[in-house]
């Protein structure tokens, strides 16, 4: 029987733990919250509670670091001093990779991970062991460890994709950072466009506005951190967006129906290819 | 028994027709498509098929113009020559009001209408007589006709709101036009940020990107028309958005965590108030 350690039993960590346990892994869970551990034990998310001690680590085939970024880094430093099994895999699931990869040196079995799951629900009660099915799971690091990681975590049903840290950060700036900035900025802008309006927000809004700004109701603290961590790529992405808006603006100001129509058609054709997924 | 005429039995028109019919109106339906009329008759959406002739118009308490904008205008011109009942209400449901209101002069019983329903499904088969419940229904015109219209269409369950054409256009620029432009422009931008990327779109995308760009999969022809019709307000809205993005960019470029956090917090607090509705 293979053995796993899952450090951090939030919504994603507990989902991975439960998935592995129901796929014949013996799962040791780590979490600072006693209620979370109790739930995890009662509801069969983990086999036992544990810690990063020599015996547990020496025995583990896969170690999942699913706490918040500072704790992931703390765990990485700790694991450097412990007897990790030769072919074991250590994988994190933090959403930024730059800082974490700095600490990966000297931890040969480590691979950076980033499952693309847009969950805004936190905690073990919001787990779902099938949440990873069909969703991309980006891996940053060495091919050999990536292959081992995707084999070990096969039961998640993710689409594993290896890339460089730089490629990851550019990708994330486009598909996650920019949409969040834009959602915040548009909520802000619409509030400026409609100042002292007598209508309540609830009456003002149409489906389009709600869809496009939904993720502006995300944690400001979390997003301040994420955006600052990926500063360079975020600025490039924002410049592209501002320039594109200026192009659209020029077409509208000129009353150039043909140019505007071409731009909208181009975007619509791209968006049509994206489609929807069952994660939506 | 009150009498209604519904001209244009698309998704919205047929929803209104069915709603009125099931609320004790005798409904005459008009539509150029024989299949639509057949469905409307068989499925009890309307009582009879009809036309804008003297007898039908003279008898109607409410006339709903729910065809495309050029046909709405055609019908308005036709109705100016027909014997509309003294206290009858003529209401359209087109999404732009500027052009339509130009033709309202000389048609005393007319009020411009704009139900805020974000349906991208077309045709009578996509009707739902409850789709208007709790959704804003903007009215543009005279108070006395607005009062009559909201009384006559009470069974829709909409939240009726009277405003000036200018107020309507500014409102729409913020809650509908800008979100659409931004969705198109962001789809375009992300494609520029990730050129020659080896990942397929399906693998690239996260929930945040999909949510914020979903409405970019709208008809480019339709939106070219809508944006050009509301040109002045759209340009003002775009300027606000571009300036807001520049402010955010400056905070990120300066590494000013506090300023960025304040901006995100402000936007998040606004967005939180908006909430969701069952129409989403």
Coordinates of C-alpha atoms in Angstrom, one line a residue:
Chain A
X1 CA 0.0 0.0 0.0
X2 CA 1.4 3.4 -1.0
X3 CA 1.6 6.1 1.6
X4 CA 0.8 9.8 1.4
X5 CA 1.2 12.8 3.7
X6 CA -1.1 15.7 3.1
X7 CA -0.1 18.9 5.0
X8 CA -3.0 21.4 5.1
X9 CA -6.5 20.0 5.0
X10 CA -8.3 23.0 3.5
X11 CA -10.8 22.6 0.6
X12 CA -8.1 21.4 -1.9
X13 CA -5.8 19.6 0.5
X14 CA -8.7 17.5 2.0
X15 CA -10.0 16.8 -1.5
X16 CA -6.7 15.4 -2.5
X17 CA -6.4 13.4 0.8
X18 CA -9.9 11.9 0.4
X19 CA -9.2 11.1 -3.3
X20 CA -5.9 9.3 -2.4
X21 CA -7.4 7.5 0.5
X22 CA -10.3 6.2 -1.6
X23 CA -7.7 5.1 -4.1
X24 CA -5.8 2.8 -1.8
X25 CA -3.3 5.2 -0.3
X26 CA -2.7 5.2 3.4
X27 CA -3.0 8.9 4.2
X28 CA -1.4 10.8 7.0
X29 CA -3.1 14.2 7.5
X30 CA -1.4 17.3 9.1
X31 CA -3.4 20.4 10.1
X32 CA -3.1 22.9 13.0
X33 CA -6.9 22.9 13.5
X34 CA -8.1 20.2 15.8
X35 CA -11.7 20.4 14.4
X36 CA -10.4 19.9 10.9
X37 CA -8.4 16.8 12.0
X38 CA -11.5 15.5 13.8
X39 CA -13.7 15.9 10.7
X40 CA -11.0 14.3 8.6
X41 CA -10.8 11.3 10.8
X42 CA -14.6 10.9 11.2
X43 CA -15.4 11.4 7.6
X44 CA -12.7 9.1 6.3
X45 CA -10.6 11.8 4.6
X46 CA -7.4 10.6 6.2
X47 CA -6.3 7.4 7.9
X48 CA -4.3 9.0 10.8
X49 CA -3.2 12.4 12.1
X50 CA 0.6 12.8 11.9
X51 CA 3.5 15.2 11.8
X52 CA 6.7 15.7 9.7
X53 CA 8.8 13.3 11.8
X54 CA 11.5 10.9 10.5
X55 CA 9.4 7.8 10.5
X56 CA 6.4 9.3 8.7
X57 CA 8.5 11.1 6.1
X58 CA 10.8 8.1 5.5
X59 CA 7.8 6.0 4.7
X60 CA 5.9 8.4 2.3
X61 CA 5.6 7.9 -1.4
X62 CA 3.9 11.3 -2.0
X63 CA 3.9 14.4 0.2
X64 CA 1.4 17.1 -0.7
X65 CA 2.0 20.6 0.6
X66 CA -1.4 22.2 0.6
X67 CA -1.1 24.8 3.3
X68 CA -0.7 28.6 2.7
X69 CA 2.5 29.7 0.9
X70 CA 4.5 30.6 4.0
X71 CA 3.8 27.2 5.5
X72 CA 4.6 25.4 2.3
X73 CA 8.0 27.1 2.4
X74 CA 8.5 26.2 6.0
X75 CA 7.6 22.5 5.2
X76 CA 10.1 22.5 2.3
X77 CA 12.9 23.7 4.6
X78 CA 12.0 21.1 7.2
X79 CA 11.9 18.3 4.6
X80 CA 15.4 19.1 3.4
X81 CA 16.6 17.9 6.8
X82 CA 14.4 14.7 6.9
X83 CA 15.0 11.3 5.3
X84 CA 12.7 11.6 2.2
X85 CA 12.3 8.2 0.3
X86 CA 14.4 8.0 -2.9
X87 CA 11.6 7.9 -5.4
X88 CA 9.1 9.9 -3.4
X89 CA 7.4 13.0 -4.8
X90 CA 6.9 16.3 -2.9
X91 CA 4.4 18.5 -4.6
X92 CA 2.8 21.8 -3.5
X93 CA -0.4 23.3 -4.8
X94 CA 0.3 27.0 -4.2
X95 CA -0.9 29.4 -6.9
X96 CA 2.4 31.3 -7.3
X97 CA 5.5 29.5 -8.2
X98 CA 8.3 32.0 -8.3
X99 CA 9.0 32.2 -4.6
X100 CA 8.4 28.5 -3.9
X101 CA 10.8 27.5 -6.7
X102 CA 13.6 29.5 -5.0
X103 CA 13.3 27.1 -2.0
X104 CA 13.2 24.0 -4.2
X105 CA 17.0 23.8 -4.6
X106 CA 18.4 21.0 -2.5
X107 CA 15.0 19.2 -2.4
X108 CA 15.5 16.8 -5.3
X109 CA 12.1 15.2 -5.1
X110 CA 10.2 18.5 -5.2
X111 CA 8.0 19.6 -8.0
X112 CA 5.9 22.8 -8.0
X113 CA 2.2 22.2 -8.6
X114 CA -0.7 24.5 -9.5
X115 CA -4.1 22.8 -10.0
X116 CA -6.3 25.2 -11.9
X117 CA -9.4 25.0 -9.7
X118 CA -11.2 28.2 -9.1
X119 CA -12.7 27.4 -5.7
X120 CA -13.6 30.4 -3.5
X121 CA -15.0 28.1 -0.8
X122 CA -12.6 27.3 1.9
X123 CA -12.2 24.5 4.5
X124 CA -12.6 20.8 4.7
X125 CA -16.4 21.0 4.5
X126 CA -16.1 22.3 1.0
X127 CA -14.0 19.4 -0.2
X128 CA -14.8 17.3 -3.3
X129 CA -12.5 14.5 -4.2
X130 CA -13.6 14.8 -7.9
X131 CA -12.9 18.5 -8.2
X132 CA -9.7 17.9 -10.2
X133 CA -11.2 15.8 -12.9
X134 CA -10.5 17.3 -16.3
X135 CA -8.9 20.4 -14.9
X136 CA -5.3 21.5 -15.8
X137 CA -2.7 20.8 -13.1
X138 CA 0.5 22.7 -14.0
X139 CA 3.8 21.2 -12.9
X140 CA 7.0 23.3 -12.6
X141 CA 10.3 21.5 -12.3
X142 CA 12.2 18.5 -13.7
X143 CA 10.6 16.1 -16.2
X144 CA 11.5 13.0 -14.2
X145 CA 9.8 14.3 -11.1
X146 CA 6.8 15.5 -13.1
X147 CA 6.3 12.1 -14.6
X148 CA 6.4 10.5 -11.1
X149 CA 4.0 13.1 -9.7
X150 CA 1.5 12.7 -12.5
X151 CA 1.6 8.9 -12.0
X152 CA 1.3 9.2 -8.3
X153 CA -1.6 11.6 -8.5
X154 CA -3.3 9.9 -11.5
X155 CA -6.5 9.2 -9.6
X156 CA -7.2 13.0 -9.4
X157 CA -8.1 12.9 -13.1
X158 CA -6.2 16.2 -13.8
X159 CA -4.6 17.1 -17.0
X160 CA -0.9 17.4 -15.9
X161 CA 1.2 19.8 -17.9
X162 CA 4.9 20.5 -17.3
X163 CA 6.3 24.0 -17.9
X164 CA 9.0 26.3 -16.8
X165 CA 8.4 28.8 -14.0
X166 CA 8.6 31.7 -16.4
X167 CA 6.0 30.1 -18.7
X168 CA 3.8 29.4 -15.7
X169 CA 4.0 32.9 -14.5
X170 CA 3.2 34.4 -17.9
X171 CA 0.3 31.9 -18.4
X172 CA -1.1 32.8 -15.0
X173 CA -0.8 36.6 -15.6
X174 CA -3.1 36.1 -18.6
X175 CA -5.7 33.6 -17.4
X176 CA -5.9 34.4 -13.8
X177 CA -4.2 37.7 -12.7
X178 CA -5.5 39.9 -15.5
X179 CA -9.1 38.7 -15.2
X180 CA -9.0 39.5 -11.5
X181 CA -7.5 43.0 -11.9
X182 CA -10.0 43.7 -14.6
X183 CA -12.9 42.5 -12.5
X184 CA -11.8 44.7 -9.6
X185 CA -11.2 47.7 -11.9
X186 CA -14.5 47.4 -13.7
X187 CA -16.5 47.2 -10.5
X188 CA -14.7 50.4 -9.5
X189 CA -15.2 52.1 -12.9
X190 CA -18.9 51.3 -13.0
X191 CA -19.3 52.8 -9.6
X192 CA -17.7 56.0 -10.9
X193 CA -19.8 56.0 -14.0
X194 CA -23.0 55.8 -12.0
X195 CA -22.3 58.2 -9.0
X196 CA -25.2 59.3 -6.8
X197 CA -27.4 57.1 -8.8
X198 CA -30.8 56.6 -7.1
X199 CA -31.0 53.0 -8.2
X200 CA -29.8 50.4 -5.7
X201 CA -27.1 48.1 -7.0
X202 CA -29.5 45.2 -6.9
X203 CA -31.7 47.0 -9.4
X204 CA -28.9 48.2 -11.6
X205 CA -27.3 45.0 -12.5
X206 CA -27.6 42.8 -15.5
X207 CA -26.2 39.4 -16.1
X208 CA -23.3 40.7 -18.1
X209 CA -22.0 42.9 -15.3
X210 CA -22.4 40.2 -12.7
X211 CA -20.5 37.5 -14.8
X212 CA -17.7 39.8 -15.7
X213 CA -17.1 41.1 -12.1
X214 CA -18.0 38.0 -10.1
X215 CA -14.4 37.4 -9.1
X216 CA -14.0 40.9 -7.8
X217 CA -15.7 39.5 -4.7
X218 CA -12.4 37.7 -3.9
X219 CA -10.1 38.4 -0.9
X220 CA -8.3 41.7 -1.4
X221 CA -5.5 40.5 0.9
X222 CA -4.9 37.3 -1.1
X223 CA -5.0 39.1 -4.4
X224 CA -2.7 42.0 -3.3
X225 CA -0.2 39.2 -2.4
X226 CA -0.7 37.3 -5.7
X227 CA -0.4 40.3 -7.9
X228 CA 2.7 41.7 -6.2
X229 CA 4.4 38.3 -6.4
X230 CA 4.0 38.2 -10.2
X231 CA 4.6 41.9 -10.7
X232 CA 6.6 41.9 -13.9
X233 CA 4.2 39.6 -15.9
X234 CA 1.2 41.4 -14.4
X235 CA 2.4 44.8 -15.6
X236 CA 3.0 43.4 -19.2
X237 CA -0.5 41.9 -19.2
X238 CA -2.0 45.2 -18.0
X239 CA -0.2 47.1 -20.7
X240 CA -1.6 44.7 -23.4
X241 CA -5.1 45.2 -21.9
X242 CA -4.9 49.0 -21.8
X243 CA -3.6 49.1 -25.4
X244 CA -6.3 46.9 -26.6
X245 CA -9.0 49.0 -24.9
X246 CA -7.4 52.1 -26.5
X247 CA -7.6 50.4 -30.0
X248 CA -11.3 49.6 -29.4
X249 CA -11.9 53.1 -28.2
X250 CA -10.4 54.6 -31.3
X251 CA -12.6 52.5 -33.5
X252 CA -15.7 53.6 -31.6
X253 CA -14.7 57.3 -31.5
X254 CA -14.1 57.2 -35.3
X255 CA -17.5 55.6 -35.8
X256 CA -15.5 52.9 -37.8
X257 CA -18.1 50.1 -37.8
X258 CA -16.0 47.8 -39.9
X259 CA -12.9 48.0 -37.7
X260 CA -14.9 47.6 -34.5
X261 CA -16.8 44.6 -36.0
X262 CA -13.5 43.0 -37.0
X263 CA -12.1 43.3 -33.5
X264 CA -15.3 42.0 -31.9
X265 CA -15.5 39.1 -34.4
X266 CA -11.8 38.2 -33.7
X267 CA -12.4 38.1 -30.0
X268 CA -15.7 36.3 -30.3
X269 CA -14.1 33.6 -32.4
X270 CA -11.4 33.0 -29.8
X271 CA -13.8 33.0 -27.0
X272 CA -16.0 30.5 -28.8
X273 CA -13.1 28.0 -28.9
X274 CA -12.7 28.2 -25.1
X275 CA -16.1 26.8 -24.5
X276 CA -17.3 25.9 -21.0
X277 CA -16.3 23.2 -18.7
X278 CA -18.1 21.3 -16.1
X279 CA -16.1 23.2 -13.5
X280 CA -18.0 26.4 -14.3
Chain B
X1 CA -61.1 40.6 -20.4
X2 CA -58.2 42.9 -21.3
X3 CA -56.6 42.5 -24.6
X4 CA -52.9 42.5 -25.7
X5 CA -51.0 42.5 -28.9
X6 CA -47.5 41.1 -28.9
X7 CA -45.5 41.8 -32.1
X8 CA -42.5 39.5 -32.3
X9 CA -42.6 36.1 -30.6
X10 CA -38.9 35.6 -30.0
X11 CA -37.7 34.4 -26.5
X12 CA -38.7 37.5 -24.7
X13 CA -41.8 38.4 -26.7
X14 CA -43.3 34.9 -26.4
X15 CA -42.5 34.9 -22.7
X16 CA -44.5 38.1 -22.2
X17 CA -47.3 36.8 -24.4
X18 CA -47.5 33.6 -22.4
X19 CA -47.3 35.4 -19.1
X20 CA -50.2 37.8 -20.1
X21 CA -52.3 35.0 -21.5
X22 CA -52.0 33.0 -18.3
X23 CA -53.0 36.2 -16.5
X24 CA -56.4 36.6 -18.2
X25 CA -55.3 38.7 -21.2
X26 CA -56.7 37.8 -24.6
X27 CA -53.4 37.8 -26.6
X28 CA -53.1 38.4 -30.3
X29 CA -49.7 37.3 -31.6
X30 CA -47.8 38.7 -34.6
X31 CA -44.8 37.1 -36.1
X32 CA -43.5 36.7 -39.7
X33 CA -42.5 33.0 -39.1
X34 CA -45.3 30.5 -39.6
X35 CA -43.6 27.9 -37.4
X36 CA -43.4 30.3 -34.6
X37 CA -47.1 31.2 -34.9
X38 CA -48.0 27.5 -35.0
X39 CA -46.0 26.8 -31.9
X40 CA -47.5 29.8 -30.2
X41 CA -51.0 28.6 -30.9
X42 CA -50.4 24.9 -30.1
X43 CA -48.6 25.7 -26.8
X44 CA -51.1 28.3 -25.6
X45 CA -48.7 31.2 -25.8
X46 CA -51.3 33.3 -27.7
X47 CA -55.0 33.2 -28.3
X48 CA -55.0 34.1 -32.0
X49 CA -52.7 35.2 -34.7
X50 CA -53.3 38.7 -35.9
X51 CA -52.0 41.9 -37.6
X52 CA -51.9 45.6 -36.9
X53 CA -55.3 46.3 -38.5
X54 CA -57.8 48.9 -37.3
X55 CA -60.1 46.5 -35.4
X56 CA -57.3 44.7 -33.5
X57 CA -55.5 47.9 -32.5
X58 CA -58.7 49.7 -31.5
X59 CA -59.4 46.9 -29.1
X60 CA -56.0 46.5 -27.4
X61 CA -55.2 47.6 -23.9
X62 CA -51.5 46.9 -24.2
X63 CA -49.3 46.6 -27.3
X64 CA -45.9 45.0 -26.8
X65 CA -43.3 45.7 -29.6
X66 CA -40.8 42.8 -29.2
X67 CA -39.3 42.5 -32.7
X68 CA -35.8 43.7 -33.7
X69 CA -35.3 47.5 -33.5
X70 CA -36.0 48.3 -37.2
X71 CA -39.3 46.5 -37.0
X72 CA -40.2 48.2 -33.7
X73 CA -39.7 51.5 -35.4
X74 CA -41.8 50.3 -38.4
X75 CA -44.6 49.3 -36.1
X76 CA -44.4 52.6 -34.2
X77 CA -44.9 54.5 -37.5
X78 CA -47.8 52.3 -38.4
X79 CA -49.5 52.7 -35.0
X80 CA -49.4 56.5 -35.4
X81 CA -51.9 56.0 -38.2
X82 CA -54.2 53.5 -36.4
X83 CA -56.9 54.2 -33.8
X84 CA -55.1 53.3 -30.6
X85 CA -57.4 53.1 -27.6
X86 CA -57.3 56.2 -25.3
X87 CA -55.7 54.6 -22.2
X88 CA -53.8 51.8 -24.0
X89 CA -50.1 51.4 -23.5
X90 CA -47.6 50.8 -26.3
X91 CA -44.2 49.5 -24.9
X92 CA -41.1 48.2 -26.7
X93 CA -38.4 46.0 -25.3
X94 CA -35.4 47.0 -27.4
X95 CA -32.1 47.4 -25.7
X96 CA -31.2 50.9 -27.0
X97 CA -33.6 53.7 -26.4
X98 CA -32.1 56.7 -28.2
X99 CA -33.2 55.9 -31.7
X100 CA -36.6 54.5 -30.7
X101 CA -37.4 57.6 -28.6
X102 CA -36.9 59.8 -31.6
X103 CA -39.9 58.0 -33.2
X104 CA -42.0 58.3 -30.1
X105 CA -43.2 61.8 -30.8
X106 CA -46.8 61.8 -31.9
X107 CA -47.4 58.4 -30.3
X108 CA -48.8 59.5 -26.9
X109 CA -49.4 56.1 -25.5
X110 CA -45.8 55.0 -26.1
X111 CA -43.3 54.3 -23.4
X112 CA -39.8 52.9 -24.1
X113 CA -39.0 49.7 -22.2
X114 CA -35.9 47.8 -21.5
X115 CA -36.2 44.6 -19.4
X116 CA -32.8 43.7 -18.0
X117 CA -32.8 40.0 -19.0
X118 CA -29.5 38.6 -20.2
X119 CA -30.8 35.9 -22.4
X120 CA -28.5 34.7 -25.2
X121 CA -31.0 32.0 -26.2
X122 CA -33.3 33.0 -29.0
X123 CA -36.7 31.9 -30.3
X124 CA -40.0 30.8 -28.9
X125 CA -38.7 27.5 -27.6
X126 CA -36.5 29.4 -25.2
X127 CA -39.4 31.3 -23.6
X128 CA -40.0 31.3 -19.9
X129 CA -43.0 33.3 -18.6
X130 CA -41.3 33.8 -15.3
X131 CA -38.0 35.2 -16.7
X132 CA -38.9 38.7 -15.7
X133 CA -39.5 38.1 -12.0
X134 CA -37.4 40.3 -9.8
X135 CA -35.4 41.7 -12.8
X136 CA -35.3 45.5 -13.5
X137 CA -37.5 46.7 -16.3
X138 CA -36.5 50.2 -17.3
X139 CA -39.1 52.6 -18.6
X140 CA -38.2 55.7 -20.6
X141 CA -40.9 58.4 -21.2
X142 CA -43.8 60.0 -19.3
X143 CA -44.7 59.2 -15.7
X144 CA -48.4 58.7 -16.6
X145 CA -47.7 56.2 -19.3
X146 CA -45.1 54.4 -17.1
X147 CA -47.6 54.0 -14.3
X148 CA -50.1 52.5 -16.7
X149 CA -47.4 50.2 -18.2
X150 CA -46.2 48.9 -14.9
X151 CA -49.8 48.3 -13.9
X152 CA -50.7 46.5 -17.2
X153 CA -47.5 44.4 -17.1
X154 CA -47.7 43.7 -13.3
X155 CA -47.9 40.0 -13.7
X156 CA -44.4 39.9 -15.2
X157 CA -43.1 40.5 -11.6
X158 CA -40.4 42.9 -12.9
X159 CA -39.1 45.9 -10.9
X160 CA -40.2 48.8 -13.0
X161 CA -38.1 51.9 -13.0
X162 CA -38.8 55.1 -14.8
X163 CA -35.8 57.2 -16.0
X164 CA -34.8 59.7 -18.7
X165 CA -33.3 58.5 -22.0
X166 CA -30.0 60.0 -21.0
X167 CA -30.0 58.4 -17.6
X168 CA -30.9 55.1 -19.3
X169 CA -28.0 55.3 -21.8
X170 CA -25.5 56.2 -19.1
X171 CA -26.7 53.3 -16.9
X172 CA -26.5 50.9 -19.8
X173 CA -23.0 52.1 -20.7
X174 CA -21.9 51.1 -17.3
X175 CA -23.7 47.9 -16.6
X176 CA -23.9 46.4 -20.1
X177 CA -21.8 48.1 -22.7
X178 CA -18.6 48.4 -20.7
X179 CA -18.7 44.8 -19.5
X180 CA -19.1 43.6 -23.1
X181 CA -16.3 45.7 -24.5
X182 CA -14.0 44.6 -21.6
X183 CA -14.9 40.9 -22.2
X184 CA -14.1 41.2 -25.9
X185 CA -10.9 43.2 -25.2
X186 CA -9.7 40.8 -22.5
X187 CA -10.2 37.7 -24.7
X188 CA -8.1 39.6 -27.3
X189 CA -5.4 40.6 -24.8
X190 CA -5.0 37.2 -23.3
X191 CA -4.5 35.8 -26.8
X192 CA -1.7 38.4 -27.3
X193 CA -0.2 37.6 -23.9
X194 CA 0.0 33.9 -24.8
X195 CA 1.1 33.8 -28.4
X196 CA 2.3 30.6 -30.0
X197 CA 1.5 28.9 -26.7
X198 CA 1.6 25.2 -27.0
X199 CA -1.3 24.6 -24.7
X200 CA -4.7 24.4 -26.2
X201 CA -7.3 26.9 -25.0
X202 CA -9.2 24.2 -23.3
X203 CA -6.2 23.5 -21.1
X204 CA -5.2 27.1 -20.5
X205 CA -8.4 28.3 -19.0
X206 CA -9.4 28.8 -15.4
X207 CA -12.8 29.6 -14.0
X208 CA -11.9 33.3 -13.5
X209 CA -11.1 33.8 -17.2
X210 CA -14.2 32.0 -18.3
X211 CA -16.5 34.0 -16.1
X212 CA -15.1 37.3 -17.0
X213 CA -15.1 36.7 -20.8
X214 CA -18.2 34.6 -21.1
X215 CA -20.2 37.4 -22.8
X216 CA -17.4 37.9 -25.4
X217 CA -19.2 34.9 -27.1
X218 CA -22.0 37.3 -28.1
X219 CA -22.9 38.4 -31.6
X220 CA -20.3 40.8 -33.0
X221 CA -22.8 42.3 -35.4
X222 CA -25.3 43.0 -32.6
X223 CA -22.7 44.5 -30.4
X224 CA -21.2 46.7 -33.1
X225 CA -24.6 48.1 -33.5
X226 CA -25.3 48.6 -29.8
X227 CA -22.0 50.2 -29.0
X228 CA -22.1 52.6 -32.0
X229 CA -25.7 53.6 -31.0
X230 CA -24.5 54.7 -27.5
X231 CA -21.2 56.1 -28.7
X232 CA -20.8 59.1 -26.4
X233 CA -21.6 57.3 -23.2
X234 CA -19.6 54.3 -24.2
X235 CA -16.5 56.5 -24.8
X236 CA -16.9 58.1 -21.3
X237 CA -17.2 54.7 -19.7
X238 CA -14.1 53.4 -21.5
X239 CA -12.1 56.4 -20.4
X240 CA -13.1 55.7 -16.8
X241 CA -12.0 52.1 -17.2
X242 CA -8.7 52.9 -18.8
X243 CA -7.9 55.5 -16.1
X244 CA -8.8 53.0 -13.4
X245 CA -6.5 50.3 -14.9
X246 CA -3.7 52.9 -15.1
X247 CA -4.2 53.7 -11.4
X248 CA -4.0 50.0 -10.5
X249 CA -1.0 49.6 -12.7
X250 CA 0.8 52.5 -11.0
X251 CA 0.2 50.9 -7.6
X252 CA 1.6 47.5 -8.8
X253 CA 4.6 49.1 -10.6
X254 CA 5.4 51.1 -7.4
X255 CA 5.1 47.9 -5.3
X256 CA 2.7 49.9 -3.2
X257 CA 0.9 47.1 -1.4
X258 CA -1.1 49.5 0.8
X259 CA -2.6 51.5 -2.1
X260 CA -3.3 48.3 -4.2
X261 CA -5.0 46.7 -1.2
X262 CA -7.2 49.8 -0.7
X263 CA -8.2 49.7 -4.3
X264 CA -9.0 46.0 -4.3
X265 CA -10.9 46.3 -0.9
X266 CA -13.0 49.2 -2.2
X267 CA -14.0 47.2 -5.3
X268 CA -14.6 44.0 -3.4
X269 CA -16.9 45.8 -1.0
X270 CA -18.9 47.2 -3.8
X271 CA -19.1 43.9 -5.6
X272 CA -20.2 42.2 -2.4
X273 CA -23.2 44.4 -2.3
X274 CA -24.3 43.4 -5.8
X275 CA -24.7 39.8 -4.8
X276 CA -26.2 37.3 -7.2
X277 CA -29.7 36.8 -8.4
X278 CA -31.6 33.8 -9.5
X279 CA -31.3 35.0 -13.0
X280 CA -27.6 34.2 -13.0

